[in-house]
Coordinates of C-alpha atoms in Angstrom, one line a residue:
Chain Z
M119 CA -117.6 32.6 -14.8
V120 CA -118.3 31.0 -11.4
T121 CA -121.6 29.5 -10.6
P122 CA -122.7 29.3 -7.0
Q123 CA -123.2 25.5 -7.1
A124 CA -120.2 24.8 -9.2
T125 CA -118.4 21.5 -8.5
T126 CA -114.8 21.8 -7.7
E127 CA -113.6 21.4 -11.3
P128 CA -110.5 23.5 -11.9
D129 CA -110.8 24.2 -15.7
P130 CA -114.2 23.0 -17.1
I131 CA -114.6 23.0 -20.9
L132 CA -118.3 23.9 -20.7
V133 CA -120.1 26.0 -18.2
V134 CA -123.8 26.1 -18.5
D135 CA -125.3 28.6 -16.1
G136 CA -129.0 29.3 -15.3
L137 CA -130.2 28.1 -18.7
T138 CA -133.9 28.7 -18.8
G139 CA -136.4 28.5 -21.7
G140 CA -139.4 27.0 -23.3
F141 CA -141.7 26.8 -26.2
G142 CA -144.2 29.4 -27.2
R143 CA -143.5 32.9 -28.3
T144 CA -142.2 34.1 -25.0
G145 CA -140.5 30.9 -24.0
E146 CA -142.6 30.9 -20.9
S147 CA -145.2 28.3 -21.6
P148 CA -144.6 25.5 -21.4
Q149 CA -141.2 25.9 -19.8
V150 CA -138.8 23.0 -20.6
L151 CA -135.5 24.2 -19.1
R152 CA -135.5 25.7 -15.6
D153 CA -132.3 27.3 -14.4
V154 CA -130.1 24.5 -15.7
S155 CA -126.5 24.9 -14.5
F156 CA -123.7 22.4 -14.7
Q157 CA -120.1 22.1 -15.9
I158 CA -118.4 19.6 -18.1
P159 CA -114.8 18.8 -17.1
R160 CA -112.1 19.0 -19.6
G161 CA -110.5 16.0 -21.2
R162 CA -112.8 13.4 -19.6
L163 CA -116.1 11.6 -20.1
S164 CA -119.2 13.0 -18.5
A165 CA -122.9 12.3 -18.9
I166 CA -126.2 14.1 -18.7
V167 CA -128.7 11.5 -17.5
G168 CA -132.4 11.6 -17.5
E169 CA -135.6 10.1 -18.8
T170 CA -137.3 11.2 -22.0
G171 CA -138.6 14.7 -21.5
S172 CA -136.1 15.5 -18.8
G173 CA -134.7 18.3 -21.0
K174 CA -131.3 16.6 -21.5
S175 CA -131.5 16.6 -25.3
I176 CA -132.7 20.1 -25.6
T177 CA -129.9 21.2 -23.3
A178 CA -127.4 19.5 -25.5
L179 CA -129.0 20.9 -28.7
S180 CA -128.9 24.4 -27.1
V181 CA -125.1 24.0 -26.5
I182 CA -124.5 23.3 -30.1
G183 CA -127.0 26.0 -31.2
L184 CA -129.6 23.7 -32.7
A185 CA -132.5 23.9 -30.3
P186 CA -135.7 23.2 -32.1
A187 CA -137.4 26.0 -33.9
G188 CA -140.1 26.7 -31.3
F189 CA -137.7 26.8 -28.4
T190 CA -136.8 30.2 -26.9
R191 CA -134.0 30.7 -24.4
T192 CA -135.2 33.3 -21.9
R193 CA -132.2 33.4 -19.6
G194 CA -128.8 31.8 -18.9
S195 CA -125.4 31.5 -20.5
I196 CA -123.3 28.7 -22.2
G197 CA -119.6 29.4 -21.5
F198 CA -117.3 27.6 -23.9
E199 CA -113.6 28.6 -24.6
G200 CA -114.1 32.0 -23.0
R201 CA -117.2 32.9 -24.9
D202 CA -120.9 32.9 -24.1
L203 CA -122.3 30.8 -27.0
A204 CA -125.8 31.9 -26.1
G205 CA -125.0 35.4 -27.5
L206 CA -123.6 34.2 -30.8
D207 CA -125.3 35.0 -34.1
D208 CA -125.9 32.2 -36.7
R209 CA -122.7 32.8 -38.7
Q210 CA -120.5 32.7 -35.6
Y211 CA -122.2 29.6 -34.4
Q212 CA -121.7 27.9 -37.8
A213 CA -117.9 28.4 -37.5
I214 CA -117.9 26.7 -34.1
R215 CA -120.2 23.8 -34.9
G216 CA -118.3 20.9 -36.3
S217 CA -114.9 22.5 -35.6
R218 CA -114.9 23.3 -31.9
I219 CA -118.1 21.4 -30.7
A220 CA -119.4 18.4 -32.5
M221 CA -122.4 16.2 -31.9
V222 CA -123.2 12.6 -32.8
F223 CA -126.9 11.8 -33.0
Q224 CA -128.9 8.9 -31.9
D225 CA -129.6 6.9 -35.0
A226 CA -126.2 7.0 -36.8
R227 CA -127.3 5.5 -40.0
A228 CA -130.2 8.0 -40.4
S229 CA -127.9 10.8 -39.5
L230 CA -125.7 10.2 -42.5
N231 CA -126.8 11.6 -45.8
P232 CA -128.0 8.7 -48.0
T233 CA -127.2 10.4 -51.3
F234 CA -123.6 11.3 -50.8
S235 CA -120.6 8.9 -50.4
I236 CA -119.0 8.7 -47.0
G237 CA -115.8 10.1 -48.5
Y238 CA -117.6 13.1 -49.9
Q239 CA -119.4 13.9 -46.6
L240 CA -116.1 13.7 -44.6
A241 CA -114.1 15.7 -47.2
A242 CA -116.8 18.4 -47.5
T243 CA -116.9 18.8 -43.7
I244 CA -113.1 19.1 -43.5
R245 CA -113.0 21.6 -46.4
R246 CA -115.8 23.6 -44.7
H247 CA -113.7 24.3 -41.7
T248 CA -110.1 24.1 -42.9
G249 CA -110.4 25.2 -46.5
V250 CA -107.7 22.8 -47.6
S251 CA -107.5 21.4 -51.1
R252 CA -109.7 18.6 -52.3
S253 CA -106.9 16.0 -52.2
A254 CA -105.7 17.1 -48.8
A255 CA -109.3 16.8 -47.6
R256 CA -109.6 13.3 -49.0
A257 CA -106.4 12.3 -47.3
A258 CA -107.7 13.8 -44.0
A259 CA -111.0 12.0 -44.5
E260 CA -109.2 8.7 -44.9
E261 CA -107.3 9.4 -41.8
A262 CA -110.5 10.2 -39.9
L263 CA -111.9 6.8 -40.9
V264 CA -108.7 5.0 -39.9
G265 CA -108.9 6.9 -36.6
V266 CA -112.3 5.2 -35.8
R267 CA -110.8 1.9 -36.8
I268 CA -112.7 1.3 -40.0
P269 CA -111.0 -1.3 -42.1
D270 CA -110.5 -1.1 -45.9
V271 CA -110.7 2.7 -45.9
K272 CA -110.1 3.3 -49.6
R273 CA -113.1 1.2 -50.6
R274 CA -115.3 2.5 -47.8
M275 CA -114.7 6.1 -48.8
K276 CA -116.6 5.5 -52.0
Q277 CA -119.5 3.8 -50.3
Y278 CA -122.9 5.1 -49.2
P279 CA -124.5 5.0 -45.8
H280 CA -126.8 2.1 -46.7
Q281 CA -123.8 -0.1 -47.3
F282 CA -122.7 0.3 -43.7
S283 CA -123.9 -1.8 -40.7
G284 CA -125.2 0.0 -37.6
G285 CA -121.9 -0.3 -35.8
M286 CA -119.9 0.8 -38.8
A287 CA -122.3 3.7 -39.4
Q288 CA -121.8 4.8 -35.8
R289 CA -118.1 4.9 -36.4
V290 CA -118.5 6.9 -39.5
A291 CA -120.7 9.4 -37.6
L292 CA -118.0 9.6 -35.0
A293 CA -115.3 10.1 -37.7
L294 CA -117.5 12.9 -39.2
A295 CA -117.9 14.6 -35.9
L296 CA -114.2 14.3 -35.1
S297 CA -112.9 15.1 -38.6
C298 CA -112.2 18.7 -37.7
R299 CA -110.7 17.9 -34.2
P300 CA -113.3 19.5 -32.0
N301 CA -112.6 20.0 -28.3
L302 CA -116.0 19.0 -27.1
L303 CA -118.0 16.0 -28.4
L304 CA -121.7 15.6 -27.5
L305 CA -123.0 12.1 -27.9
D306 CA -126.8 11.6 -28.0
E307 CA -127.6 8.1 -26.9
P308 CA -124.5 6.8 -28.7
T309 CA -125.2 3.1 -28.1
T310 CA -129.0 2.8 -28.3
G311 CA -130.0 0.4 -30.9
L312 CA -126.7 -1.4 -31.2
D313 CA -125.9 -5.0 -30.2
A314 CA -124.3 -5.3 -26.8
T315 CA -120.9 -6.3 -28.2
I316 CA -120.9 -3.5 -30.8
Q317 CA -122.1 -1.1 -28.0
A318 CA -119.0 -2.1 -26.0
D319 CA -116.7 -1.6 -29.0
V320 CA -118.1 1.8 -29.7
M321 CA -117.8 2.9 -26.1
D322 CA -114.2 1.6 -25.9
L323 CA -113.4 3.5 -29.0
I324 CA -114.9 6.7 -27.5
V325 CA -112.9 6.3 -24.3
E326 CA -109.7 5.6 -26.3
L327 CA -110.2 8.7 -28.4
S328 CA -110.9 10.8 -25.4
E329 CA -107.7 9.7 -23.7
R330 CA -105.6 9.9 -26.8
D331 CA -106.6 13.4 -27.9
G332 CA -107.6 14.9 -24.6
L333 CA -111.1 15.2 -26.0
S334 CA -113.9 16.2 -23.7
V335 CA -116.9 14.0 -24.2
C336 CA -120.4 14.4 -22.9
L337 CA -122.9 11.6 -23.3
I338 CA -126.6 12.3 -23.3
T339 CA -128.2 9.1 -22.2
H340 CA -130.7 7.3 -20.0
D341 CA -128.4 4.3 -19.9
L342 CA -126.9 4.3 -16.4
G343 CA -125.0 1.1 -17.2
V344 CA -122.8 2.9 -19.8
V345 CA -122.5 5.9 -17.5
G346 CA -121.3 3.7 -14.6
Q347 CA -118.7 2.0 -16.7
H348 CA -117.2 4.9 -18.5
C349 CA -118.0 8.3 -17.1
D350 CA -116.3 10.4 -14.5
H351 CA -118.9 13.1 -14.0
V352 CA -122.7 12.9 -14.0
V353 CA -125.4 15.5 -14.3
V354 CA -128.9 14.1 -13.5
M355 CA -131.8 16.0 -15.0
R356 CA -135.5 15.7 -14.4
S357 CA -138.4 17.8 -15.7
G358 CA -136.1 20.5 -17.0
R359 CA -134.1 20.8 -13.8
V360 CA -130.7 19.6 -12.8
V361 CA -131.3 17.5 -9.7
E362 CA -127.9 16.2 -9.0
R363 CA -124.3 16.8 -10.1
A364 CA -121.6 14.5 -8.8
D365 CA -118.6 12.4 -9.6
A366 CA -119.8 9.1 -11.1
R367 CA -118.3 7.0 -8.3
D368 CA -120.0 9.1 -5.6
L369 CA -123.2 9.1 -7.4
F370 CA -123.4 5.4 -7.8
E371 CA -122.2 4.8 -4.2
S372 CA -124.3 7.4 -2.4
P373 CA -126.9 9.2 -4.5
R374 CA -128.2 12.2 -2.7
H375 CA -131.3 13.0 -4.6
P376 CA -134.3 10.6 -4.3
Y377 CA -134.8 10.7 -8.1
T378 CA -131.3 9.6 -8.7
R379 CA -131.9 6.7 -6.3
Q380 CA -135.0 5.8 -8.3
L381 CA -133.1 5.9 -11.5
L382 CA -130.4 3.7 -10.1
A383 CA -132.9 1.2 -8.7
A384 CA -134.8 1.1 -12.0
S385 CA -131.6 0.3 -13.9
E386 CA -130.7 -2.4 -11.3
L387 CA -127.3 -0.9 -10.8
G388 CA -128.0 0.9 -7.6
G389 CA -127.0 -1.9 -5.2
H390 CA -126.3 0.7 -2.6
A391 CA -129.4 2.7 -3.0
Chain L
M273 CA -144.3 10.0 -53.5
T274 CA -146.1 11.1 -56.7
S275 CA -149.5 11.5 -55.2
D276 CA -149.4 15.1 -56.4
A277 CA -149.2 14.0 -60.0
L278 CA -151.8 15.6 -62.1
V279 CA -150.7 13.9 -65.3
S280 CA -149.2 10.6 -64.1
L281 CA -146.5 9.1 -66.2
P282 CA -146.1 5.4 -65.6
V283 CA -142.7 5.9 -64.0
R284 CA -141.4 3.1 -62.0
G285 CA -141.5 3.8 -58.2
A286 CA -138.3 3.7 -56.1
G287 CA -139.3 0.6 -54.3
M288 CA -139.7 -1.5 -57.5
A289 CA -136.3 -0.4 -58.8
T290 CA -134.5 -1.7 -55.7
R291 CA -136.3 -5.0 -55.9
R292 CA -135.3 -5.5 -59.5
G293 CA -131.7 -6.4 -58.4
G294 CA -129.6 -9.0 -60.1
G295 CA -129.7 -9.4 -63.9
L296 CA -127.1 -8.1 -66.3
R297 CA -127.1 -4.5 -67.3
S298 CA -127.5 -5.4 -71.0
R299 CA -130.4 -7.7 -70.3
R300 CA -132.0 -4.8 -68.4
I301 CA -131.6 -2.5 -71.3
L302 CA -132.9 -5.1 -73.8
G303 CA -135.9 -5.7 -71.7
K304 CA -136.6 -2.0 -71.5
L305 CA -136.3 -1.6 -75.2
A306 CA -138.6 -4.5 -75.9
G307 CA -141.1 -3.0 -73.4
A308 CA -140.8 0.3 -75.2
V309 CA -141.5 -1.2 -78.6
I310 CA -144.6 -3.0 -77.3
V311 CA -145.9 0.1 -75.7
V312 CA -145.5 2.1 -78.9
W313 CA -147.1 -0.7 -81.0
G314 CA -150.0 -0.8 -78.6
V315 CA -150.6 2.9 -78.7
V316 CA -150.4 3.2 -82.5
T317 CA -152.7 0.2 -83.0
L318 CA -155.3 1.6 -80.6
T319 CA -155.1 5.0 -82.4
F320 CA -155.5 3.2 -85.8
L321 CA -158.6 1.4 -84.6
M322 CA -160.2 4.3 -82.7
S323 CA -159.7 6.8 -85.6
R324 CA -161.4 4.5 -88.0
V325 CA -164.2 3.4 -85.7
V326 CA -165.0 6.6 -84.0
A327 CA -164.1 9.5 -86.3
P328 CA -166.4 10.5 -89.2
D329 CA -165.5 9.3 -92.7
P330 CA -162.9 11.8 -94.0
T331 CA -164.3 11.6 -97.6
T332 CA -167.3 13.6 -96.5
L333 CA -164.9 16.4 -95.6
L334 CA -162.7 16.0 -98.7
V335 CA -165.4 16.0 -101.4
P336 CA -168.1 18.6 -102.0
P337 CA -171.6 17.6 -100.7
Q338 CA -173.0 17.5 -104.2
A339 CA -170.3 15.0 -105.5
T340 CA -171.5 11.9 -107.1
Q341 CA -171.3 8.5 -105.5
A342 CA -168.7 7.5 -108.1
H343 CA -166.5 10.5 -107.1
R344 CA -166.8 9.5 -103.5
A345 CA -165.8 5.9 -104.2
A346 CA -162.8 7.1 -106.2
V347 CA -161.6 9.3 -103.3
R348 CA -162.1 6.4 -100.8
H349 CA -160.2 4.2 -103.1
E350 CA -157.4 6.7 -103.4
L351 CA -157.1 7.0 -99.6
G352 CA -157.1 3.2 -99.3
L353 CA -160.3 3.4 -97.2
D354 CA -162.3 0.9 -99.3
S355 CA -160.3 -2.1 -98.3
S356 CA -161.0 -4.1 -95.2
L357 CA -159.8 -2.9 -91.8
V358 CA -157.3 -5.8 -91.6
V359 CA -155.8 -5.0 -95.0
Q360 CA -155.6 -1.3 -94.0
Y361 CA -153.9 -2.2 -90.8
G362 CA -151.4 -4.5 -92.5
H363 CA -150.6 -1.8 -95.0
F364 CA -150.2 0.8 -92.1
L365 CA -147.8 -1.5 -90.2
R366 CA -145.7 -2.3 -93.3
N367 CA -145.4 1.4 -94.1
L368 CA -144.6 2.2 -90.4
A369 CA -141.8 -0.3 -90.4
H370 CA -140.3 1.6 -93.4
G371 CA -140.6 4.9 -91.6
D372 CA -143.5 5.9 -93.8
L373 CA -146.4 7.5 -92.0
G374 CA -148.4 8.0 -95.1
E375 CA -149.7 11.3 -96.6
S376 CA -151.9 13.6 -94.6
F377 CA -155.5 13.8 -95.9
S378 CA -155.6 17.5 -95.2
T379 CA -152.2 18.8 -96.4
G380 CA -151.5 16.1 -99.0
L381 CA -147.9 16.1 -97.8
P382 CA -146.1 13.1 -96.1
V383 CA -146.9 13.1 -92.4
T384 CA -143.2 12.8 -91.5
K385 CA -142.6 16.1 -93.4
D386 CA -145.6 17.8 -91.8
L387 CA -144.4 16.8 -88.3
S388 CA -140.8 17.7 -88.8
Q389 CA -141.9 21.1 -90.0
R390 CA -144.0 21.8 -87.0
L391 CA -141.9 20.1 -84.3
P392 CA -139.3 22.9 -83.9
A393 CA -142.1 25.4 -83.0
T394 CA -143.4 23.0 -80.3
I395 CA -139.9 22.2 -79.0
E396 CA -138.8 25.8 -78.8
L397 CA -141.9 26.8 -76.9
G398 CA -141.9 23.7 -74.7
L399 CA -138.2 24.0 -73.8
L400 CA -138.5 27.6 -72.8
A401 CA -141.6 26.8 -70.7
L402 CA -139.8 23.8 -69.1
V403 CA -136.6 25.6 -68.2
V404 CA -138.3 28.5 -66.6
G405 CA -141.2 26.6 -65.1
T406 CA -138.9 23.9 -63.6
L407 CA -136.3 26.4 -62.2
V408 CA -139.0 28.7 -60.7
G409 CA -140.9 25.7 -59.4
V410 CA -138.0 24.1 -57.6
L411 CA -136.9 27.4 -56.1
V412 CA -140.4 28.3 -54.9
G413 CA -140.8 24.8 -53.5
V414 CA -137.6 24.9 -51.6
F415 CA -138.4 28.4 -50.4
A416 CA -141.9 27.4 -49.2
A417 CA -140.4 24.3 -47.4
I418 CA -137.8 26.4 -45.6
H419 CA -140.6 28.7 -44.4
A420 CA -143.1 25.9 -44.0
D421 CA -146.5 26.9 -42.4
S422 CA -145.5 30.6 -42.4
V423 CA -147.5 33.4 -44.1
I424 CA -145.1 33.1 -47.1
D425 CA -145.8 29.4 -47.4
H426 CA -149.5 29.9 -47.4
G427 CA -149.3 32.7 -49.9
L428 CA -147.2 30.6 -52.3
R429 CA -149.5 27.7 -51.8
A430 CA -152.4 29.8 -53.0
V431 CA -150.5 30.7 -56.1
V432 CA -149.6 27.0 -56.8
V433 CA -153.1 25.8 -56.3
T434 CA -154.5 28.5 -58.6
G435 CA -152.0 27.3 -61.2
L436 CA -153.1 23.7 -60.8
A437 CA -156.8 24.6 -60.9
M438 CA -156.8 27.0 -63.8
P439 CA -157.5 25.6 -67.3
Q440 CA -154.5 26.3 -69.6
F441 CA -156.4 27.8 -72.5
W442 CA -158.2 30.1 -70.1
L443 CA -154.9 31.3 -68.5
G444 CA -153.6 31.9 -72.0
L445 CA -156.7 33.9 -73.0
S446 CA -156.5 35.9 -69.8
L447 CA -152.8 36.7 -70.3
L448 CA -153.6 37.8 -73.9
S449 CA -156.5 40.0 -72.8
V450 CA -154.2 41.8 -70.3
F451 CA -150.9 42.0 -72.0
F452 CA -152.0 42.3 -75.7
V453 CA -155.5 43.8 -75.6
Q454 CA -155.4 46.1 -72.6
L455 CA -151.8 47.0 -72.0
G456 CA -150.6 46.4 -75.5
V457 CA -147.1 45.6 -74.4
L458 CA -146.9 42.1 -76.0
P459 CA -147.7 41.1 -79.6
A460 CA -150.8 39.5 -81.1
P461 CA -151.1 35.7 -81.0
I462 CA -150.1 35.1 -84.5
G463 CA -147.4 32.5 -84.2
R464 CA -143.6 32.5 -83.9
L465 CA -142.8 35.9 -85.6
P466 CA -144.6 39.1 -86.3
V467 CA -145.9 39.7 -89.8
G468 CA -143.2 40.7 -92.2
V469 CA -140.3 39.4 -90.2
D470 CA -138.3 36.6 -91.8
P471 CA -137.1 33.6 -89.8
P472 CA -133.4 33.6 -89.1
P473 CA -131.1 31.3 -91.2
T474 CA -131.8 27.7 -90.2
I475 CA -129.2 26.1 -87.9
T476 CA -131.2 24.4 -85.1
H477 CA -134.7 25.3 -86.3
L478 CA -135.2 27.1 -83.0
Y479 CA -135.6 30.8 -83.9
L480 CA -134.2 32.1 -80.6
V481 CA -131.1 30.1 -80.9
D482 CA -130.6 30.6 -84.6
A483 CA -131.1 34.4 -84.3
L484 CA -128.6 34.5 -81.5
L485 CA -126.1 32.3 -83.4
T486 CA -126.3 34.5 -86.5
G487 CA -126.4 37.7 -84.6
Q488 CA -129.8 38.8 -85.7
W489 CA -130.6 40.7 -82.5
S490 CA -133.9 42.2 -83.6
V491 CA -135.3 38.8 -84.8
F492 CA -134.2 37.4 -81.4
V493 CA -136.2 40.1 -79.6
D494 CA -139.2 39.7 -81.9
S495 CA -139.2 35.9 -81.5
L496 CA -138.9 36.2 -77.7
R497 CA -141.8 38.6 -77.5
Q498 CA -143.9 36.1 -79.4
L499 CA -142.8 33.4 -77.1
I500 CA -143.4 35.1 -73.7
L501 CA -147.2 34.6 -73.3
P502 CA -147.5 31.0 -74.6
A503 CA -144.4 30.0 -72.7
A504 CA -145.8 31.6 -69.5
T505 CA -149.0 29.7 -70.1
I506 CA -147.4 26.3 -70.5
G507 CA -144.8 27.3 -67.9
A508 CA -147.5 27.8 -65.3
G509 CA -148.6 24.2 -66.0
V510 CA -145.0 23.1 -65.4
F511 CA -144.4 25.3 -62.4
S512 CA -147.3 24.4 -60.2
P513 CA -146.9 20.6 -59.8
I514 CA -143.2 20.9 -59.6
A515 CA -143.4 23.6 -56.9
R516 CA -145.8 21.4 -55.0
V517 CA -143.8 18.1 -55.0
T518 CA -140.6 20.0 -54.3
R519 CA -142.2 21.6 -51.2
T520 CA -143.4 18.2 -50.0
A521 CA -140.1 16.4 -50.5
M522 CA -138.1 19.3 -49.1
V523 CA -140.2 19.5 -45.9
E524 CA -139.5 15.8 -45.4
A525 CA -135.8 16.2 -46.1
L526 CA -135.4 19.2 -43.9
S527 CA -136.8 17.4 -40.9
S528 CA -134.4 14.5 -41.4
D529 CA -131.6 13.4 -39.2
Y530 CA -129.0 13.9 -41.9
V531 CA -130.0 17.5 -42.3
R532 CA -129.6 18.1 -38.6
T533 CA -126.2 16.4 -38.9
A534 CA -125.2 18.8 -41.7
R535 CA -126.2 21.7 -39.5
S536 CA -124.3 20.3 -36.5
L537 CA -121.2 20.2 -38.7
G538 CA -121.4 23.9 -39.3
F539 CA -122.6 24.0 -42.9
S540 CA -124.3 27.2 -44.0
P541 CA -128.1 27.2 -44.4
A542 CA -127.8 27.6 -48.2
R543 CA -125.5 24.6 -48.4
V544 CA -127.7 22.5 -46.2
H545 CA -130.9 23.4 -48.2
F546 CA -129.6 23.3 -51.7
I547 CA -127.1 20.5 -51.5
F548 CA -127.7 18.2 -48.6
A549 CA -131.5 18.4 -48.5
L550 CA -132.4 19.1 -52.2
R551 CA -130.3 16.1 -53.4
N552 CA -132.5 13.9 -51.3
A553 CA -135.7 15.5 -52.6
L554 CA -134.7 14.8 -56.2
L555 CA -136.6 11.6 -56.9
P556 CA -140.1 13.0 -56.8
I557 CA -138.9 16.2 -58.5
I558 CA -137.4 14.1 -61.4
T559 CA -140.7 12.2 -61.7
M560 CA -142.7 15.4 -61.8
T561 CA -140.3 17.0 -64.2
A562 CA -140.6 14.0 -66.5
N563 CA -144.4 14.5 -66.6
A564 CA -143.8 18.2 -67.3
V565 CA -141.4 17.4 -70.2
A566 CA -144.0 15.1 -71.8
F567 CA -146.7 17.7 -71.3
A568 CA -144.7 20.6 -72.7
L569 CA -143.2 18.7 -75.7
S570 CA -146.3 17.0 -76.8
G571 CA -147.7 20.3 -78.0
A572 CA -150.2 21.7 -75.5
V573 CA -153.0 21.4 -78.0
L574 CA -155.3 24.1 -76.7
V575 CA -152.5 26.5 -75.8
E576 CA -151.0 26.3 -79.3
G577 CA -154.6 26.9 -80.6
V578 CA -155.0 30.0 -78.5
F579 CA -151.7 31.5 -79.6
G580 CA -151.9 30.5 -83.2
W581 CA -148.6 28.6 -82.6
P582 CA -147.7 26.5 -85.6
G583 CA -146.6 23.5 -83.6
I584 CA -147.7 19.8 -83.6
G585 CA -150.5 20.5 -81.1
Q586 CA -152.3 22.6 -83.7
Y587 CA -151.5 19.9 -86.3
A588 CA -153.2 17.3 -84.1
L589 CA -156.2 19.6 -83.6
T590 CA -156.6 20.0 -87.3
A591 CA -156.1 16.3 -87.9
I592 CA -158.9 15.5 -85.4
Q593 CA -161.3 18.0 -86.9
Q594 CA -160.7 16.8 -90.5
S595 CA -160.5 13.0 -89.8
D596 CA -156.9 13.1 -91.1
F597 CA -156.1 9.6 -90.0
P598 CA -152.4 9.5 -91.1
G599 CA -151.8 12.9 -89.5
L600 CA -153.4 11.9 -86.2
Q601 CA -151.5 8.6 -86.2
G602 CA -148.3 10.4 -86.8
F603 CA -148.9 12.7 -83.9
V604 CA -149.9 9.9 -81.5
L605 CA -146.8 7.9 -82.6
Y606 CA -144.6 10.9 -81.8
V607 CA -146.2 11.4 -78.4
A608 CA -145.9 7.6 -77.6
V609 CA -142.2 7.6 -78.5
L610 CA -141.7 10.8 -76.5
Y611 CA -143.2 9.2 -73.4
V612 CA -141.3 6.0 -73.8
L613 CA -138.0 7.9 -74.2
I614 CA -138.7 10.0 -71.2
Y615 CA -139.5 6.9 -69.2
V616 CA -136.1 5.4 -70.0
V617 CA -134.3 8.6 -69.3
V618 CA -136.0 8.9 -65.9
D619 CA -135.1 5.4 -65.0
I620 CA -131.4 6.3 -65.6
L621 CA -131.7 9.6 -63.8
Y622 CA -133.1 7.8 -60.7
T623 CA -129.9 5.8 -60.3
F624 CA -127.8 8.9 -60.6
A625 CA -130.0 10.7 -58.0
D626 CA -130.2 8.0 -55.5
P627 CA -127.2 5.6 -54.9
R628 CA -129.6 3.2 -53.2
L629 CA -131.1 2.4 -56.6
R630 CA -127.8 1.4 -58.1
R631 CA -127.1 -2.3 -58.3

């Protein structure tokens, strides 16, 4: 699956090609994604950048098959592990979600179920995709929490989301997403709402996990600071279109699209713009 | 959260329960029990006063109109109605403390005996209505929430609103006119069993259960056929508010971030709806179910009247009509204790349903 404008990435993990769609019965009016094409390189950190309403979130949600109810895809494909995800039925998608592709959502604390213990949520997810025994799932759950550097795991397993701080909840959300060892991790505004130091800790952890496990990570964010520090590849979106795809270093040094320059200027990082 | 409540039980809201932190568990329970005793005392006292002040003098109903003044006075003395209100009240409280509710003016039997004879009928009817009404209510609520704002949702809402708006006795009469009078598929409203059928041997006092336990299959069927219409009538009163709060709470839960997370982790829709979302919708459902339990077990007075059901609702109706003060007081005491018990149970259930309410 080669796209005309593909960057020179040898073996991308995700190839989105010509993704087009919108709300309304026909997906025509209003159109929110217009011919969105990009690739996410394997084993590295990338980012989809754009303002609110640029279509970045709906693109990410489309990849994991959770586009909002009113959204209709009219055209395009989502290539992942040799399959076009856009053609999958619900059941097939359920098998992929959480096990091959996982997503961490913006407000980590709200994204954890308040009425189940952390241990239960992790173990249930692991059992959903691996079918291992209860005790094996609990052991794997503890391991997942250790993996995101949560201390005192045994006690934490029994606790509920409201007993976790924002940063710790973010780690739990990460552990949940990574519990079944997906290949691609989508992170929606992973650091918004966290203190600067905790933000840095979380990003360091994500980078470390990516390097250790060869995990491909795609941030969905408007925070160019985070992108500049950690990402290799950047896709810039605006009004439902991809306006620029570039290596992060190139993008920050010589942005080609005027909109990218505006974004950089606005975030006070674009010294070269 | 409970804005949908038709009959509102004074159940503590979620917010208050969290604020009540600290304090020892035993102190909490003691405080609750003390509160419960005060509530029950208040209710029986109020009933005592109201029955004596508002209701007509029972002697006028007990003696023939042509009776002499002396005869009347003798009856009044026998019933203890000739002493002052304060003395009567003291007497009433002293007996109550000994578990003696006095003798019914109308049946002449101890009120405790009257009540215990009639309770099983109310409980059997109430439980059946509750189980069916709650299950169907929750299922319909969940289903409507999943299909929120679709044609199905609007159709179900029409059914629920009809159920909320329709007076119970009228629904009962309508069901009777269709299924007994016109179609003739269900029996006449003559109580728990058809004429000539003996109750099954007593084990639990619930005919359905006892018939099943003793293998009397035909009695089971007879008793079930008698139960269907009154249970459907009370069940409709249980179903409608529960379906409504379930839908509201589920719509909120389904739009939450944690439900989206559960989906993103690959859980099936059934698991997402009935485990991850429904668990979070439980608080208002518990509150509403508690209201329903109180409603169904306190003997839906008019429904029991319509179906000739020999439960405590009918007993209360008779007690009111005949100024049977002890009978009425006994009924009110039962209802007060029932409400207080439900209130305590609900408080405990809340902490099971929502970990944030645990200390």
